[in-house]
PDB file of C-alpha atoms and ligand atoms in Angstrom:
ATOM      1  CA  MET A   1     116.300  91.987  95.072  1.00  0.00           C
ATOM      2  CA  LYS A   2     115.956  91.124  91.386  1.00  0.00           C
ATOM      3  CA  TYR A   3     116.124  93.946  88.860  1.00  0.00           C
ATOM      4  CA  ASP A   4     113.813  93.721  85.828  1.00  0.00           C
ATOM      5  CA  LEU A   5     115.952  94.565  82.801  1.00  0.00           C
ATOM      6  CA  ASN A   6     112.819  95.217  80.742  1.00  0.00           C
ATOM      7  CA  ASN A   7     111.309  97.953  82.910  1.00  0.00           C
ATOM      8  CA  ILE A   8     110.522 101.154  81.027  1.00  0.00           C
ATOM      9  CA  PHE A   9     113.341 103.214  82.565  1.00  0.00           C
ATOM     10  CA  ALA A  10     115.915 100.536  81.709  1.00  0.00           C
ATOM     11  CA  LYS A  11     114.711 100.846  78.109  1.00  0.00           C
ATOM     12  CA  ILE A  12     115.079 104.637  78.253  1.00  0.00           C
ATOM     13  CA  LEU A  13     118.626 104.248  79.606  1.00  0.00           C
ATOM     14  CA  ARG A  14     119.459 101.893  76.718  1.00  0.00           C
ATOM     15  CA  ASN A  15     117.928 104.407  74.236  1.00  0.00           C
ATOM     16  CA  GLU A  16     115.379 101.805  73.165  1.00  0.00           C
ATOM     17  CA  ILE A  17     112.575 104.274  73.778  1.00  0.00           C
ATOM     18  CA  PRO A  18     112.869 108.077  73.665  1.00  0.00           C
ATOM     19  CA  CYS A  19     112.688 110.581  76.490  1.00  0.00           C
ATOM     20  CA  GLN A  20     112.784 114.359  76.773  1.00  0.00           C
ATOM     21  CA  LYS A  21     116.147 114.658  78.465  1.00  0.00           C
ATOM     22  CA  VAL A  22     116.594 117.490  80.959  1.00  0.00           C
ATOM     23  CA  TYR A  23     120.019 116.655  82.404  1.00  0.00           C
ATOM     24  CA  GLU A  24     122.586 113.887  82.603  1.00  0.00           C
ATOM     25  CA  ASN A  25     125.807 113.222  84.498  1.00  0.00           C
ATOM     26  CA  ASP A  26     127.954 110.090  84.816  1.00  0.00           C
ATOM     27  CA  TYR A  27     125.567 108.485  87.299  1.00  0.00           C
ATOM     28  CA  ALA A  28     122.110 109.915  86.695  1.00  0.00           C
ATOM     29  CA  LEU A  29     119.659 110.820  83.943  1.00  0.00           C
ATOM     30  CA  ALA A  30     116.732 113.248  84.216  1.00  0.00           C
ATOM     31  CA  PHE A  31     113.807 113.521  81.815  1.00  0.00           C
ATOM     32  CA  ASN A  32     110.290 114.902  81.737  1.00  0.00           C
ATOM     33  CA  ASP A  33     107.525 112.689  83.104  1.00  0.00           C
ATOM     34  CA  ILE A  34     105.237 111.453  80.328  1.00  0.00           C
ATOM     35  CA  ASN A  35     102.156 112.227  82.444  1.00  0.00           C
ATOM     36  CA  PRO A  36     103.017 115.439  84.333  1.00  0.00           C
ATOM     37  CA  GLN A  37     101.177 116.075  87.596  1.00  0.00           C
ATOM     38  CA  ALA A  38     102.199 119.762  87.743  1.00  0.00           C
ATOM     39  CA  LYS A  39     103.693 122.425  85.468  1.00  0.00           C
ATOM     40  CA  ILE A  40     107.118 120.979  86.188  1.00  0.00           C
ATOM     41  CA  HIS A  41     107.468 117.221  86.555  1.00  0.00           C
ATOM     42  CA  VAL A  42     110.871 115.672  85.966  1.00  0.00           C
ATOM     43  CA  LEU A  43     112.082 112.186  86.825  1.00  0.00           C
ATOM     44  CA  VAL A  44     115.658 111.701  88.038  1.00  0.00           C
ATOM     45  CA  ILE A  45     117.028 108.169  87.907  1.00  0.00           C
ATOM     46  CA  PRO A  46     120.351 106.487  88.606  1.00  0.00           C
ATOM     47  CA  LYS A  47     122.036 104.966  85.567  1.00  0.00           C
ATOM     48  CA  GLY A  48     122.770 101.819  87.572  1.00  0.00           C
ATOM     49  CA  PRO A  49     120.226  98.986  87.921  1.00  0.00           C
ATOM     50  CA  TYR A  50     118.570  99.707  91.272  1.00  0.00           C
ATOM     51  CA  VAL A  51     114.989  98.644  91.976  1.00  0.00           C
ATOM     52  CA  ASN A  52     114.209 101.153  94.705  1.00  0.00           C
ATOM     53  CA  MET A  53     115.697 103.145  97.582  1.00  0.00           C
ATOM     54  CA  ASP A  54     116.156 100.034  99.734  1.00  0.00           C
ATOM     55  CA  ASP A  55     118.312  98.523  96.983  1.00  0.00           C
ATOM     56  CA  PHE A  56     120.136 101.776  96.170  1.00  0.00           C
ATOM     57  CA  SER A  57     120.915 102.850  99.728  1.00  0.00           C
ATOM     58  CA  GLN A  58     122.330  99.408 100.502  1.00  0.00           C
ATOM     59  CA  ASN A  59     124.136  98.540  97.278  1.00  0.00           C
ATOM     60  CA  ALA A  60     125.072 101.684  95.331  1.00  0.00           C
ATOM     61  CA  LYS A  61     128.635 102.963  95.353  1.00  0.00           C
ATOM     62  CA  ASN A  62     129.258 106.278  97.104  1.00  0.00           C
ATOM     63  CA  GLU A  63     129.862 108.041  93.782  1.00  0.00           C
ATOM     64  CA  GLU A  64     126.528 106.802  92.458  1.00  0.00           C
ATOM     65  CA  ILE A  65     124.734 108.192  95.504  1.00  0.00           C
ATOM     66  CA  VAL A  66     126.504 111.523  95.208  1.00  0.00           C
ATOM     67  CA  GLY A  67     125.855 111.613  91.457  1.00  0.00           C
ATOM     68  CA  LEU A  68     122.127 111.092  91.915  1.00  0.00           C
ATOM     69  CA  ILE A  69     121.731 113.650  94.700  1.00  0.00           C
ATOM     70  CA  ARG A  70     123.800 116.255  92.827  1.00  0.00           C
ATOM     71  CA  ALA A  71     121.621 115.630  89.775  1.00  0.00           C
ATOM     72  CA  LEU A  72     118.500 116.466  91.782  1.00  0.00           C
ATOM     73  CA  GLY A  73     119.916 119.856  92.666  1.00  0.00           C
ATOM     74  CA  GLU A  74     121.098 120.551  89.124  1.00  0.00           C
ATOM     75  CA  VAL A  75     117.732 119.640  87.613  1.00  0.00           C
ATOM     76  CA  ALA A  76     115.912 121.931  90.040  1.00  0.00           C
ATOM     77  CA  LYS A  77     118.136 124.789  88.864  1.00  0.00           C
ATOM     78  CA  ILE A  78     117.718 123.934  85.174  1.00  0.00           C
ATOM     79  CA  VAL A  79     113.920 123.886  85.329  1.00  0.00           C
ATOM     80  CA  GLY A  80     113.835 127.078  87.408  1.00  0.00           C
ATOM     81  CA  VAL A  81     112.353 125.823  90.666  1.00  0.00           C
ATOM     82  CA  SER A  82     115.508 125.845  92.774  1.00  0.00           C
ATOM     83  CA  THR A  83     115.816 128.463  95.470  1.00  0.00           C
ATOM     84  CA  TYR A  84     119.346 128.909  94.054  1.00  0.00           C
ATOM     85  CA  SER A  85     117.834 130.062  90.749  1.00  0.00           C
ATOM     86  CA  GLU A  86     115.173 132.372  92.186  1.00  0.00           C
ATOM     87  CA  GLY A  87     112.591 129.592  91.966  1.00  0.00           C
ATOM     88  CA  GLN A  88     109.739 129.057  94.398  1.00  0.00           C
ATOM     89  CA  GLY A  89     110.747 125.561  95.466  1.00  0.00           C
ATOM     90  CA  TYR A  90     109.430 122.148  94.591  1.00  0.00           C
ATOM     91  CA  ARG A  91     108.705 118.709  95.979  1.00  0.00           C
ATOM     92  CA  TYR A  92     110.941 115.714  95.440  1.00  0.00           C
ATOM     93  CA  ILE A  93     109.035 112.478  95.763  1.00  0.00           C
ATOM     94  CA  GLY A  94     110.345 108.946  95.948  1.00  0.00           C
ATOM     95  CA  ASN A  95     107.683 106.253  95.792  1.00  0.00           C
ATOM     96  CA  ASN A  96     109.055 103.009  97.202  1.00  0.00           C
ATOM     97  CA  GLY A  97     107.413  99.592  96.885  1.00  0.00           C
ATOM     98  CA  PRO A  98     103.704  98.706  96.795  1.00  0.00           C
ATOM     99  CA  ASP A  99     102.509 100.826  99.729  1.00  0.00           C
ATOM    100  CA  GLY A 100     104.576 103.736  98.418  1.00  0.00           C
ATOM    101  CA  GLY A 101     102.768 103.526  95.084  1.00  0.00           C
ATOM    102  CA  GLN A 102     105.877 102.748  93.028  1.00  0.00           C
ATOM    103  CA  GLU A 103     104.905 101.669  89.503  1.00  0.00           C
ATOM    104  CA  VAL A 104     108.233 101.525  87.685  1.00  0.00           C
ATOM    105  CA  PRO A 105     110.741  99.180  89.372  1.00  0.00           C
ATOM    106  CA  HIS A 106     113.810 101.357  88.739  1.00  0.00           C
ATOM    107  CA  LEU A 107     114.620 103.896  91.463  1.00  0.00           C
ATOM    108  CA  HIS A 108     113.445 107.383  90.564  1.00  0.00           C
ATOM    109  CA  PHE A 109     112.818 110.723  92.187  1.00  0.00           C
ATOM    110  CA  HIS A 110     110.043 112.962  90.953  1.00  0.00           C
ATOM    111  CA  ILE A 111     110.779 116.700  90.965  1.00  0.00           C
ATOM    112  CA  VAL A 112     107.400 118.392  90.914  1.00  0.00           C
ATOM    113  CA  GLY A 113     106.763 122.124  91.011  1.00  0.00           C
ATOM    114  CA  GLY A 114     106.190 125.288  89.041  1.00  0.00           C
ATOM    115  CA  GLU A 115     103.059 125.963  91.094  1.00  0.00           C
ATOM    116  CA  PRO A 116     101.907 125.563  94.736  1.00  0.00           C
ATOM    117  CA  LEU A 117     101.472 121.865  95.540  1.00  0.00           C
ATOM    118  CA  GLY A 118      99.309 121.801  98.631  1.00  0.00           C
ATOM    119  CA  ARG A 119      99.456 119.163 101.328  1.00  0.00           C
ATOM    120  CA  MET A 120     102.052 116.427 101.315  1.00  0.00           C
ATOM    121  CA  VAL A 121     100.125 113.154 101.325  1.00  0.00           C
ATOM    122  CA  SER A 122      96.724 112.111 100.078  1.00  0.00           C
ATOM    123  CA  LYS A 123      95.496 108.517 100.351  1.00  0.00           C
ATOM    124  CA  ARG A 124      93.706 107.259  97.252  1.00  0.00           C
TER     125      ARG A 124
HETATM  126  P1  5GP B   1     106.008 105.856  90.171  1.00  0.00           P
HETATM  127  O1  5GP B   1     104.533 105.709  90.339  1.00  0.00           O
HETATM  128  O2  5GP B   1     106.677 104.549  89.867  1.00  0.00           O
HETATM  129  O3  5GP B   1     106.660 106.607  91.300  1.00  0.00           O
HETATM  130  O4  5GP B   1     106.211 106.812  88.934  1.00  0.00           O
HETATM  131  C1  5GP B   1     106.418 106.370  87.635  1.00  0.00           C
HETATM  132  C2  5GP B   1     106.337 107.569  86.736  1.00  0.00           C
HETATM  133  O5  5GP B   1     106.850 107.210  85.470  1.00  0.00           O
HETATM  134  C3  5GP B   1     104.914 108.081  86.494  1.00  0.00           C
HETATM  135  O6  5GP B   1     104.838 109.443  86.931  1.00  0.00           O
HETATM  136  C4  5GP B   1     104.708 107.935  84.994  1.00  0.00           C
HETATM  137  O7  5GP B   1     103.971 108.989  84.432  1.00  0.00           O
HETATM  138  C5  5GP B   1     106.140 107.880  84.476  1.00  0.00           C
HETATM  139  N1  5GP B   1     106.301 107.127  83.250  1.00  0.00           N
HETATM  140  C6  5GP B   1     105.814 105.877  82.993  1.00  0.00           C
HETATM  141  N2  5GP B   1     106.201 105.477  81.768  1.00  0.00           N
HETATM  142  C7  5GP B   1     106.944 106.490  81.233  1.00  0.00           C
HETATM  143  C8  5GP B   1     107.614 106.664  79.996  1.00  0.00           C
HETATM  144  O8  5GP B   1     107.615 105.811  79.114  1.00  0.00           O
HETATM  145  N3  5GP B   1     108.286 107.832  79.815  1.00  0.00           N
HETATM  146  C9  5GP B   1     108.319 108.806  80.771  1.00  0.00           C
HETATM  147  N4  5GP B   1     108.999 109.915  80.478  1.00  0.00           N
HETATM  148  N5  5GP B   1     107.702 108.674  81.964  1.00  0.00           N
HETATM  149  C10 5GP B   1     107.008 107.525  82.180  1.00  0.00           C
END
């Protein structure tokens, strides 16, 4: 699986284009989505060059996997949607490949919330 070094999230990781950073650890970076679909919409990405979940789950080191999953929980607390911070919950979304609707070919989770989100899947 070939990783495109010029995808937009690779450029954000290299500080070539700006982002509104929410959180960072050794293995993951989180920043606000440029086109939010709800009151809260944060993207959480691994710092390593992984195209999607197929790539990441097969090739990432254990510490990278832990770092990304821990980041998801930390971000949810920071933005106030975590049930650990009295929040009302959220949805974490991972679009994977063409049928999954993935547009940026660097693995990312969306954390979406801050308001009720309705049903899980809509086909468009
Ligand atoms: P996907 O459809 O690949 O799951 O989601 C890609 C997400 O990246 C979209 O929600 C889109 O709004 C977001 N996005 C695309 N380009 C940029 C950018 O330059 N900066 C930020 N912060 N988000 C972006």
